[in-house]
PDB file of C-alpha atoms in Angstrom:
ATOM      1  CA  MET A 132     125.752  74.266-160.328  1.00  0.00           C
ATOM      2  CA  ILE A 133     128.278  73.947-157.529  1.00  0.00           C
ATOM      3  CA  SER A 134     131.194  73.534-159.952  1.00  0.00           C
ATOM      4  CA  ASP A 135     130.503  77.050-161.261  1.00  0.00           C
ATOM      5  CA  ALA A 136     130.689  78.589-157.778  1.00  0.00           C
ATOM      6  CA  THR A 137     134.261  79.840-158.019  1.00  0.00           C
ATOM      7  CA  PRO A 138     135.738  83.211-157.103  1.00  0.00           C
ATOM      8  CA  ASN A 139     136.062  84.057-160.804  1.00  0.00           C
ATOM      9  CA  SER A 140     132.451  83.138-161.579  1.00  0.00           C
ATOM     10  CA  PHE A 141     131.193  85.289-158.706  1.00  0.00           C
ATOM     11  CA  ILE A 142     133.327  88.240-159.853  1.00  0.00           C
ATOM     12  CA  LYS A 143     132.190  87.808-163.465  1.00  0.00           C
ATOM     13  CA  GLU A 144     128.543  87.856-162.358  1.00  0.00           C
ATOM     14  CA  ALA A 145     129.201  90.820-160.045  1.00  0.00           C
ATOM     15  CA  ASN A 146     130.701  92.767-162.952  1.00  0.00           C
ATOM     16  CA  GLU A 147     127.671  91.972-165.117  1.00  0.00           C
ATOM     17  CA  PHE A 148     125.239  93.198-162.437  1.00  0.00           C
ATOM     18  CA  TYR A 149     127.505  96.237-161.888  1.00  0.00           C
ATOM     19  CA  LYS A 150     127.256  97.218-165.571  1.00  0.00           C
ATOM     20  CA  VAL A 151     123.480  96.839-165.605  1.00  0.00           C
ATOM     21  CA  ALA A 152     123.060  98.822-162.359  1.00  0.00           C
ATOM     22  CA  VAL A 153     125.331 101.687-163.427  1.00  0.00           C
ATOM     23  CA  GLY A 154     123.644 101.847-166.831  1.00  0.00           C
ATOM     24  CA  GLY A 155     120.215 101.515-165.248  1.00  0.00           C
ATOM     25  CA  VAL A 156     120.643 104.719-163.252  1.00  0.00           C
ATOM     26  CA  LYS A 157     120.439 106.572-166.579  1.00  0.00           C
ATOM     27  CA  LYS A 158     117.253 104.736-167.608  1.00  0.00           C
ATOM     28  CA  LYS A 159     114.791 105.635-164.852  1.00  0.00           C
ATOM     29  CA  LYS A 160     111.770 104.810-167.015  1.00  0.00           C
ATOM     30  CA  VAL A 161     112.869 101.173-167.091  1.00  0.00           C
ATOM     31  CA  PHE A 162     114.806 100.799-163.837  1.00  0.00           C
ATOM     32  CA  THR A 163     112.882 101.914-160.758  1.00  0.00           C
ATOM     33  CA  ASN A 164     114.786 102.595-157.542  1.00  0.00           C
ATOM     34  CA  GLU A 165     113.535  99.276-156.151  1.00  0.00           C
ATOM     35  CA  ILE A 166     114.940  97.396-159.146  1.00  0.00           C
ATOM     36  CA  LEU A 167     118.231  99.302-158.912  1.00  0.00           C
ATOM     37  CA  TYR A 168     118.454  98.634-155.168  1.00  0.00           C
ATOM     38  CA  ASN A 169     118.169  94.909-155.826  1.00  0.00           C
ATOM     39  CA  LEU A 170     120.607  94.906-158.763  1.00  0.00           C
ATOM     40  CA  ILE A 171     123.181  96.821-156.721  1.00  0.00           C
ATOM     41  CA  SER A 172     122.668  94.547-153.711  1.00  0.00           C
ATOM     42  CA  ILE A 173     123.105  91.434-155.856  1.00  0.00           C
ATOM     43  CA  SER A 174     126.265  92.861-157.389  1.00  0.00           C
ATOM     44  CA  MET A 175     127.671  93.612-153.921  1.00  0.00           C
ATOM     45  CA  GLU A 176     126.770  90.127-152.723  1.00  0.00           C
ATOM     46  CA  LYS A 177     128.523  88.585-155.740  1.00  0.00           C
ATOM     47  CA  TYR A 178     131.662  90.681-155.088  1.00  0.00           C
ATOM     48  CA  PHE A 179     131.660  89.582-151.445  1.00  0.00           C
ATOM     49  CA  MET A 180     131.169  85.945-152.442  1.00  0.00           C
ATOM     50  CA  GLY A 181     134.028  86.183-154.936  1.00  0.00           C
ATOM     51  CA  PHE A 182     136.301  87.640-152.278  1.00  0.00           C
ATOM     52  CA  LEU A 183     135.292  85.195-149.548  1.00  0.00           C
ATOM     53  CA  THR A 184     135.504  82.112-151.748  1.00  0.00           C
ATOM     54  CA  SER A 185     138.969  83.246-152.868  1.00  0.00           C
ATOM     55  CA  ARG A 186     139.865  82.840-149.179  1.00  0.00           C
ATOM     56  CA  ASN A 187     138.099  79.443-148.979  1.00  0.00           C
ATOM     57  CA  GLN A 188     135.369  80.926-146.792  1.00  0.00           C
ATOM     58  CA  LEU A 189     131.610  81.152-146.992  1.00  0.00           C
ATOM     59  CA  PRO A 190     129.522  83.804-145.250  1.00  0.00           C
ATOM     60  CA  GLN A 191     127.394  82.931-142.235  1.00  0.00           C
ATOM     61  CA  CYS A 192     124.490  84.711-143.937  1.00  0.00           C
ATOM     62  CA  HIS A 193     124.006  86.878-147.004  1.00  0.00           C
ATOM     63  CA  THR A 194     123.024  90.241-145.555  1.00  0.00           C
ATOM     64  CA  LEU A 195     125.135  93.205-146.607  1.00  0.00           C
ATOM     65  CA  LYS A 196     125.960  93.862-142.923  1.00  0.00           C
ATOM     66  CA  ASN A 197     127.201  90.364-142.351  1.00  0.00           C
ATOM     67  CA  MET A 198     129.195  90.133-145.555  1.00  0.00           C
ATOM     68  CA  ILE A 199     130.985  93.477-145.071  1.00  0.00           C
ATOM     69  CA  ASN A 200     131.833  92.442-141.492  1.00  0.00           C
ATOM     70  CA  GLU A 201     133.240  89.137-142.718  1.00  0.00           C
ATOM     71  CA  MET A 202     135.332  90.983-145.273  1.00  0.00           C
ATOM     72  CA  LYS A 203     136.409  93.449-142.577  1.00  0.00           C
ATOM     73  CA  SER A 204     137.694  90.539-140.481  1.00  0.00           C
ATOM     74  CA  LEU A 205     140.109  89.684-143.311  1.00  0.00           C
ATOM     75  CA  VAL A 206     141.145  93.041-144.803  1.00  0.00           C
ATOM     76  CA  GLU A 207     140.974  96.701-143.868  1.00  0.00           C
ATOM     77  CA  VAL A 208     137.649  98.272-144.838  1.00  0.00           C
ATOM     78  CA  ASN A 209     136.854 101.974-144.568  1.00  0.00           C
ATOM     79  CA  GLU A 210     134.384 102.451-141.702  1.00  0.00           C
ATOM     80  CA  SER A 211     132.174 104.735-143.804  1.00  0.00           C
ATOM     81  CA  ILE A 212     131.577 101.821-146.203  1.00  0.00           C
ATOM     82  CA  VAL A 213     130.652  99.588-143.267  1.00  0.00           C
ATOM     83  CA  GLN A 214     128.176 102.154-141.929  1.00  0.00           C
ATOM     84  CA  LYS A 215     126.588 102.637-145.343  1.00  0.00           C
ATOM     85  CA  MET A 216     126.161  98.868-145.678  1.00  0.00           C
ATOM     86  CA  TYR A 217     124.276  98.884-142.376  1.00  0.00           C
ATOM     87  CA  TYR A 218     122.008 101.605-143.724  1.00  0.00           C
ATOM     88  CA  PHE A 219     121.460  99.839-147.076  1.00  0.00           C
ATOM     89  CA  ASP A 220     120.672  96.603-145.285  1.00  0.00           C
ATOM     90  CA  ASP A 221     118.096  98.385-143.145  1.00  0.00           C
ATOM     91  CA  VAL A 222     116.257  99.762-146.182  1.00  0.00           C
ATOM     92  CA  GLN A 223     114.736  96.331-146.764  1.00  0.00           C
ATOM     93  CA  GLN A 224     114.454  93.860-143.909  1.00  0.00           C
ATOM     94  CA  ILE A 225     112.786  91.067-145.835  1.00  0.00           C
ATOM     95  CA  CYS A 226     114.452  87.974-144.376  1.00  0.00           C
ATOM     96  CA  SER A 227     112.695  88.039-141.015  1.00  0.00           C
ATOM     97  CA  LEU A 228     108.964  87.727-140.488  1.00  0.00           C
ATOM     98  CA  ILE A 229     109.377  89.355-137.077  1.00  0.00           C
ATOM     99  CA  ASP A 230     111.192  92.494-138.271  1.00  0.00           C
ATOM    100  CA  TYR A 231     109.946  92.653-141.881  1.00  0.00           C
ATOM    101  CA  HIS A 232     109.888  96.172-143.313  1.00  0.00           C
ATOM    102  CA  ARG A 233     110.711  98.109-146.463  1.00  0.00           C
ATOM    103  CA  LYS A 234     111.518 101.792-146.766  1.00  0.00           C
ATOM    104  CA  THR A 235     111.061 103.997-149.796  1.00  0.00           C
ATOM    105  CA  ILE A 236     114.301 104.041-151.748  1.00  0.00           C
ATOM    106  CA  SER A 237     115.273 107.567-152.783  1.00  0.00           C
ATOM    107  CA  ASP A 238     117.394 108.744-155.700  1.00  0.00           C
ATOM    108  CA  HIS A 239     119.961 109.795-153.089  1.00  0.00           C
ATOM    109  CA  ASP A 240     120.030 106.232-151.705  1.00  0.00           C
ATOM    110  CA  ILE A 241     120.663 104.860-155.201  1.00  0.00           C
ATOM    111  CA  ASN A 242     123.450 107.365-155.878  1.00  0.00           C
ATOM    112  CA  GLU A 243     125.072 106.437-152.550  1.00  0.00           C
ATOM    113  CA  MET A 244     124.717 102.741-153.325  1.00  0.00           C
ATOM    114  CA  ILE A 245     126.327 103.154-156.764  1.00  0.00           C
ATOM    115  CA  SER A 246     129.223 105.006-155.134  1.00  0.00           C
ATOM    116  CA  VAL A 247     129.662 102.314-152.470  1.00  0.00           C
ATOM    117  CA  LEU A 248     129.323  99.578-155.098  1.00  0.00           C
ATOM    118  CA  GLY A 249     132.287 101.122-156.926  1.00  0.00           C
ATOM    119  CA  ALA A 250     134.260 101.179-153.665  1.00  0.00           C
ATOM    120  CA  VAL A 251     133.380  97.529-152.949  1.00  0.00           C
ATOM    121  CA  LYS A 252     134.419  96.529-156.477  1.00  0.00           C
ATOM    122  CA  GLU A 253     137.740  98.331-156.045  1.00  0.00           C
ATOM    123  CA  LEU A 254     138.307  96.816-152.585  1.00  0.00           C
ATOM    124  CA  VAL A 255     137.615  93.296-153.824  1.00  0.00           C
ATOM    125  CA  ASP A 256     139.749  93.729-156.959  1.00  0.00           C
ATOM    126  CA  LYS A 257     142.638  94.954-154.792  1.00  0.00           C
ATOM    127  CA  ASN A 258     142.373  92.101-152.257  1.00  0.00           C
ATOM    128  CA  LEU A 259     141.345  89.130-154.372  1.00  0.00           C
ATOM    129  CA  ASN A 260     143.575  86.074-153.908  1.00  0.00           C
TER     130      ASN A 260
END
C-alpha cells in the first residue's frame, strides 16, 4: 500500500529484518548464508529507503551500490562502507540477464555484511530527518 510507504514504516521494517538477520547468524542450521545475505540486503535497502524518503527522494534503482551512492550525495559516508557495498552488490548480479552471476557467500562475507548493516543502521539513525 502506498500510504504505508513512509520513512517510519521503512525504518520499522528495516529494524525487523535487522533483528532476524543478527539472530539468524547464530542459527546456521536454519539460516543459510544465502538466506542471511538476502535478509541483510533487504534490511539495508529498507534503511536506505527510510533515509531517502525522509528527504522526499526515491532511488533511481535498488542496488546496494546505487542506494549507498545516493545516500553519499546527501550525507558523509565512510568510503570503506561504500566499497563494501560494491563488493556485496557484486556477490549476486541477478537483475541483469546479460551479467547474471552468483558467487558463493562465505561466513566471512556474512560477518562483514552484519558489521556494515550495523554501520548503515547507525548512519541512517543519525541522519534521519
